[in-house]
Coordinates of C-alpha atoms in Angstrom, one line a residue:
M1 CA 0.0 0.0 0.0
G2 CA 2.9 2.3 0.6
N3 CA 3.7 2.3 -3.1
S4 CA 0.2 2.8 -4.2
S5 CA -0.2 6.0 -2.2
K6 CA 2.9 7.4 -3.8
D7 CA 2.3 6.2 -7.4
D8 CA -1.3 7.3 -7.4
S9 CA -1.2 10.3 -5.0
A10 CA -1.9 13.2 -7.3
T11 CA -4.3 15.7 -5.8
S12 CA -7.4 16.9 -7.6
G13 CA -5.5 19.9 -8.7
D14 CA -3.0 17.6 -10.6
A15 CA -5.8 15.9 -12.5
S16 CA -5.5 16.2 -16.3
A17 CA -7.7 18.6 -18.1
G18 CA -9.4 15.7 -19.8
D19 CA -10.8 14.4 -16.6
V20 CA -14.5 15.1 -16.8
Q21 CA -16.7 14.8 -13.7
P22 CA -19.0 11.8 -14.1
A23 CA -22.7 12.2 -14.0
N24 CA -23.1 10.3 -10.7
S25 CA -22.0 11.9 -7.5
S26 CA -19.4 10.5 -5.2
L27 CA -20.6 7.5 -3.2
Y28 CA -18.3 8.3 -0.3
S29 CA -17.5 11.6 1.4
E30 CA -14.4 12.9 3.1
G31 CA -14.3 11.9 6.8
E32 CA -16.7 9.0 6.2
R33 CA -16.0 5.7 7.9
V34 CA -16.0 2.8 5.4
L35 CA -15.0 -0.8 4.9
A36 CA -12.2 -1.4 2.5
Y37 CA -10.9 -4.5 0.7
H38 CA -7.2 -5.2 0.7
G39 CA -6.4 -8.6 -0.8
P40 CA -9.2 -11.0 0.2
R41 CA -9.7 -9.3 3.6
I42 CA -11.9 -6.3 4.6
Y43 CA -10.7 -3.6 7.0
E44 CA -12.2 -0.6 8.6
A45 CA -11.0 2.7 7.0
K46 CA -11.7 6.4 6.8
V47 CA -11.9 8.4 3.6
Q48 CA -9.5 11.3 3.8
K49 CA -9.7 12.7 0.3
T50 CA -11.9 12.3 -2.8
E51 CA -11.2 13.2 -6.4
I52 CA -12.1 12.4 -10.0
R53 CA -9.4 10.7 -12.1
K54 CA -10.0 9.5 -15.6
K55 CA -13.7 10.0 -15.2
E56 CA -13.8 7.8 -12.1
W57 CA -14.0 8.6 -8.4
R58 CA -10.9 7.8 -6.4
Y59 CA -10.6 7.8 -2.6
F60 CA -7.6 8.2 -0.4
V61 CA -8.2 6.0 2.7
H62 CA -6.6 5.6 6.1
Y63 CA -6.9 2.1 7.6
L64 CA -8.0 2.6 11.2
G65 CA -5.5 1.4 13.8
W66 CA -2.7 1.4 11.2
N67 CA 0.3 3.7 10.5
K68 CA -0.3 6.3 7.9
N69 CA 2.3 4.5 5.7
W70 CA -0.6 2.1 4.8
D71 CA -2.7 5.0 3.4
E72 CA -3.6 4.5 -0.3
W73 CA -5.8 5.6 -3.2
V74 CA -8.5 3.2 -4.1
G75 CA -11.5 3.0 -6.4
E76 CA -15.1 2.5 -5.5
D77 CA -14.8 -1.3 -6.2
R78 CA -12.6 -1.5 -3.1
L79 CA -15.0 0.2 -0.7
M80 CA -18.3 -0.6 1.0
K81 CA -20.6 1.4 3.3
H82 CA -20.0 0.8 7.0
T83 CA -23.3 -0.9 7.7
E84 CA -24.3 -3.8 10.0
E85 CA -24.8 -6.0 6.9
N86 CA -21.4 -5.3 5.5
V87 CA -19.7 -5.8 8.9
Q88 CA -21.3 -9.2 8.9
K89 CA -19.9 -9.8 5.5
Q90 CA -16.5 -8.8 6.8
Q91 CA -16.7 -11.3 9.6
A92 CA -18.0 -14.1 7.3
L93 CA -15.0 -13.5 5.0
D94 CA -12.6 -13.8 7.9
K95 CA -14.2 -17.1 8.9
K96 CA -14.3 -18.6 5.4
Q97 CA -10.6 -19.8 5.3
S98 CA -11.0 -21.4 8.7
I99 CA -14.1 -23.3 7.7
D100 CA -12.6 -24.5 4.4
K101 CA -9.5 -25.7 6.2
N102 CA -11.4 -27.6 8.8
V103 CA -13.6 -29.3 6.2
K104 CA -10.6 -30.5 4.2
S105 CA -8.3 -31.6 7.0
G106 CA -10.7 -32.7 9.7
R107 CA -10.5 -32.0 13.4
S108 CA -8.3 -35.1 14.0
N109 CA -5.3 -33.4 12.4
Q110 CA -5.5 -30.6 15.0
A111 CA -5.2 -33.1 17.8
K112 CA -1.9 -34.6 16.5
A113 CA 1.0 -33.6 18.6
K114 CA 4.2 -32.9 16.7
S115 CA 7.5 -33.1 18.6
S116 CA 9.8 -30.9 16.6
M117 CA 10.0 -27.9 14.2
D118 CA 10.8 -30.3 11.4
A119 CA 7.5 -32.2 11.7
K120 CA 5.9 -32.8 8.4
V121 CA 3.5 -30.1 7.2
D122 CA 0.1 -31.6 6.3
K123 CA -0.5 -30.4 2.8
E124 CA -4.2 -31.0 3.0
D125 CA -4.3 -28.9 6.2
I126 CA -3.0 -25.9 4.4
K127 CA -4.4 -26.3 0.9
N128 CA -6.1 -23.3 -0.6
N129 CA -4.8 -21.0 2.1
V130 CA -2.7 -18.8 -0.1
P131 CA -1.6 -15.5 1.5
K132 CA -2.1 -12.2 -0.3
G133 CA 0.8 -10.3 1.2
K134 CA -1.7 -8.1 2.9
K135 CA -1.7 -6.6 6.4
R136 CA -3.8 -8.4 9.0
K137 CA -4.7 -7.1 12.4
T138 CA -3.9 -10.3 14.2
D139 CA -1.9 -12.2 11.5
S140 CA -4.9 -14.3 10.9
G141 CA -5.1 -15.1 14.7
A142 CA -8.8 -13.9 14.8
E143 CA -10.1 -16.7 12.6
K144 CA -13.0 -18.3 14.4
G145 CA -13.7 -22.0 14.4
S146 CA -10.0 -22.9 14.0
V147 CA -7.7 -21.9 16.8
T148 CA -7.9 -19.2 19.5
V149 CA -5.7 -16.1 19.4
E150 CA -4.1 -17.1 22.7
K151 CA -2.8 -20.4 21.1
L152 CA -1.1 -18.6 18.2
V153 CA 2.6 -18.0 18.3
K154 CA 3.2 -14.3 18.1
I155 CA 5.9 -13.4 15.6
Q156 CA 6.6 -9.6 15.6
I157 CA 7.4 -8.7 12.0
P158 CA 9.4 -5.4 11.8
A159 CA 7.6 -2.5 10.1
T160 CA 10.1 -2.4 7.2
L161 CA 9.3 -6.0 6.4
K162 CA 5.6 -5.4 6.6
K163 CA 6.0 -2.8 3.9
Q164 CA 8.0 -5.3 1.9
L165 CA 5.1 -7.8 2.2
V166 CA 2.6 -5.2 0.8
D167 CA 5.0 -4.1 -2.0
D168 CA 5.5 -7.8 -2.8
W169 CA 1.7 -8.3 -3.1
E170 CA 1.4 -5.2 -5.3
Y171 CA 4.2 -6.2 -7.7
V172 CA 2.9 -9.7 -8.3
T173 CA -0.9 -9.2 -8.2
Q174 CA -1.3 -5.7 -9.5
Q175 CA 1.7 -5.1 -11.8
D176 CA 2.2 -8.7 -13.1
K177 CA 5.8 -8.8 -12.0
L178 CA 7.7 -11.9 -10.9
V179 CA 10.9 -12.6 -8.9
K180 CA 13.7 -13.8 -11.2
L181 CA 14.6 -17.4 -10.4
P182 CA 16.8 -18.9 -9.2
R183 CA 17.4 -16.2 -6.5
S184 CA 20.8 -15.4 -5.0
P185 CA 21.0 -15.9 -2.1
T186 CA 18.6 -18.7 -1.9
V187 CA 16.6 -19.6 1.2
D188 CA 19.0 -22.4 1.8
E189 CA 22.0 -20.1 1.6
I190 CA 20.3 -17.5 3.9
L191 CA 19.6 -20.1 6.5
T192 CA 23.2 -21.5 6.3
K193 CA 24.8 -18.1 6.6
F194 CA 22.7 -17.3 9.7
L195 CA 23.7 -20.6 11.3
E196 CA 27.4 -19.9 10.6
Y197 CA 27.0 -16.5 12.2
K198 CA 25.3 -17.8 15.3
T199 CA 27.8 -20.7 15.6
K200 CA 30.7 -18.2 15.5
K201 CA 29.0 -15.9 18.0
D202 CA 27.5 -18.4 20.4
G203 CA 29.5 -21.6 19.9
M204 CA 27.8 -24.7 21.1
G205 CA 24.7 -22.7 21.9
A206 CA 24.0 -22.6 18.2
D207 CA 22.8 -26.2 18.2
S208 CA 19.2 -25.3 19.0
I209 CA 19.4 -22.6 16.3
G210 CA 20.4 -25.3 13.8
E211 CA 17.3 -27.4 14.7
I212 CA 15.1 -24.4 14.3
L213 CA 16.6 -23.5 10.9
K214 CA 16.2 -27.1 9.8
G215 CA 12.5 -26.8 10.6
I216 CA 12.1 -23.5 8.8
R217 CA 13.7 -25.1 5.7
C218 CA 11.3 -28.1 6.0
Y219 CA 8.2 -25.9 6.4
F220 CA 9.3 -23.7 3.5
D221 CA 9.8 -26.6 1.0
K222 CA 6.5 -28.2 1.9
S223 CA 4.3 -25.1 2.2
L224 CA 5.6 -23.0 -0.7
P225 CA 3.5 -24.6 -3.5
T226 CA 0.3 -24.9 -1.4
M227 CA 0.2 -21.6 0.6
L228 CA 3.1 -19.2 -0.3
L229 CA 2.5 -18.6 -4.0
Y230 CA 0.1 -16.2 -5.7
K231 CA -1.8 -17.6 -8.6
R232 CA 0.3 -15.8 -11.1
E233 CA 3.5 -17.4 -9.7
R234 CA 2.3 -21.0 -10.1
K235 CA 3.3 -21.4 -13.7
Q236 CA 6.8 -20.2 -12.9
Y237 CA 7.0 -22.7 -10.0
S238 CA 6.1 -25.6 -12.3
E239 CA 8.8 -24.5 -14.7
V240 CA 11.7 -24.1 -12.3
V241 CA 10.9 -26.7 -9.6
A242 CA 11.2 -30.2 -11.1
N243 CA 11.8 -33.7 -9.9
D244 CA 13.3 -33.7 -6.5
V245 CA 14.6 -30.2 -6.5
S246 CA 13.9 -28.4 -3.2
P247 CA 12.3 -24.9 -3.4
S248 CA 14.7 -23.6 -0.8
T249 CA 17.5 -24.0 -3.3
I250 CA 15.7 -21.8 -5.9
Y251 CA 13.6 -19.2 -4.0
G252 CA 14.9 -16.4 -1.8
A253 CA 14.1 -13.8 0.8
E254 CA 10.8 -12.6 -0.7
H255 CA 9.0 -16.0 -0.4
L256 CA 10.8 -16.8 2.9
L257 CA 9.3 -13.7 4.5
R258 CA 5.8 -14.9 3.4
L259 CA 6.4 -18.1 5.4
F260 CA 6.9 -16.0 8.6
V261 CA 3.4 -14.6 8.2
K262 CA 1.9 -18.1 8.0
L263 CA 4.1 -19.7 10.8
P264 CA 1.7 -18.8 13.6
E265 CA -0.9 -21.0 12.0
L266 CA 1.5 -23.8 11.4
L267 CA 3.1 -23.8 14.8
V268 CA -0.2 -24.0 16.7
Y269 CA -0.2 -27.7 15.9
V270 CA 3.3 -28.2 17.4
N271 CA 3.5 -29.5 21.0
I272 CA 5.9 -27.0 22.6
E273 CA 6.1 -25.9 26.2
E274 CA 5.4 -22.2 26.9
E275 CA 8.9 -21.4 28.0
T276 CA 10.4 -23.1 24.9
M277 CA 7.9 -21.2 22.7
T278 CA 9.0 -17.9 24.2
R279 CA 12.6 -18.7 23.3
L280 CA 11.6 -19.7 19.8
Q281 CA 9.8 -16.5 19.2
Q282 CA 12.9 -14.5 20.2
K283 CA 15.1 -16.6 17.9
L284 CA 12.7 -16.1 15.0
L285 CA 12.7 -12.4 15.6
D286 CA 16.5 -12.3 15.7
F287 CA 16.6 -14.1 12.3
L288 CA 14.2 -11.6 10.8
K289 CA 16.2 -8.6 12.0
Y290 CA 19.6 -10.0 11.1
K291 CA 18.9 -11.7 7.7
L292 CA 15.8 -10.3 6.2
K293 CA 16.7 -6.7 5.8
P294 CA 15.4 -4.5 2.9
A295 CA 18.7 -5.1 1.0
S296 CA 17.9 -8.8 0.9
F297 CA 15.0 -8.4 -1.5
C298 CA 15.3 -8.2 -5.3
S299 CA 13.8 -6.0 -7.9
Y300 CA 10.9 -7.6 -9.8
S301 CA 10.6 -8.1 -13.6
R302 CA 7.8 -8.9 -16.0

């Protein structure tokens, strides 16, 4: 969203002389509280500016509860009136992924205890749960009918990386751009370099880090084709990942970051004590801050 507000942030005074006011009046007014689509989710927002661009109404919205860096220009097709009926639609949309997942995987899968980070990811459990690179108030923790917010692992993604997620979504889904593959460094190389760094710094204490990184690699390889790719990236995946090739040896930081958004949903099925989970959260955050910096991400191409 950060890019969209810059790329499309011309004021009404900058509109071209050819922009003719449409016959219909604006559906939304400045200061109005609305519901706005971003990806497949709906968020509460406030209209800050309205203008006509290319004979269509455009609205500059601020997402309530979010930093102004998320503000963006949107069309009428992205907005809905803030009514009780539409709020119910918002809640139903949030619930849909959870219901689909439970129908496909069954409740029995949720009861299976898994002893380590490198436990197998149940592909049926995560099928059709593709992320959109969008912001979410609770990182999908508010989904009803699946797991409670309290049970989710909280992974604090730094603000710069949240912006990268949104830019990533816009490049792929809105601008038809793709990451050039194979990437350098690959996910495997990023994880290896971090392990070398921690081993040199912490010595024997890096053993636990090695197990965690092994688990991350396992989760990435198994979940990439089923929940980390956008629709427009699937053809590319089928072309570059063949036979027994591991995605972690081809993809890079962009797709690895998407995994961290989905990890809370995956780790909820892992049987880990609270104290161990707390240490795990800190180590995952250390990895994000040390290895997934803005410079780690590539430019996109058509």
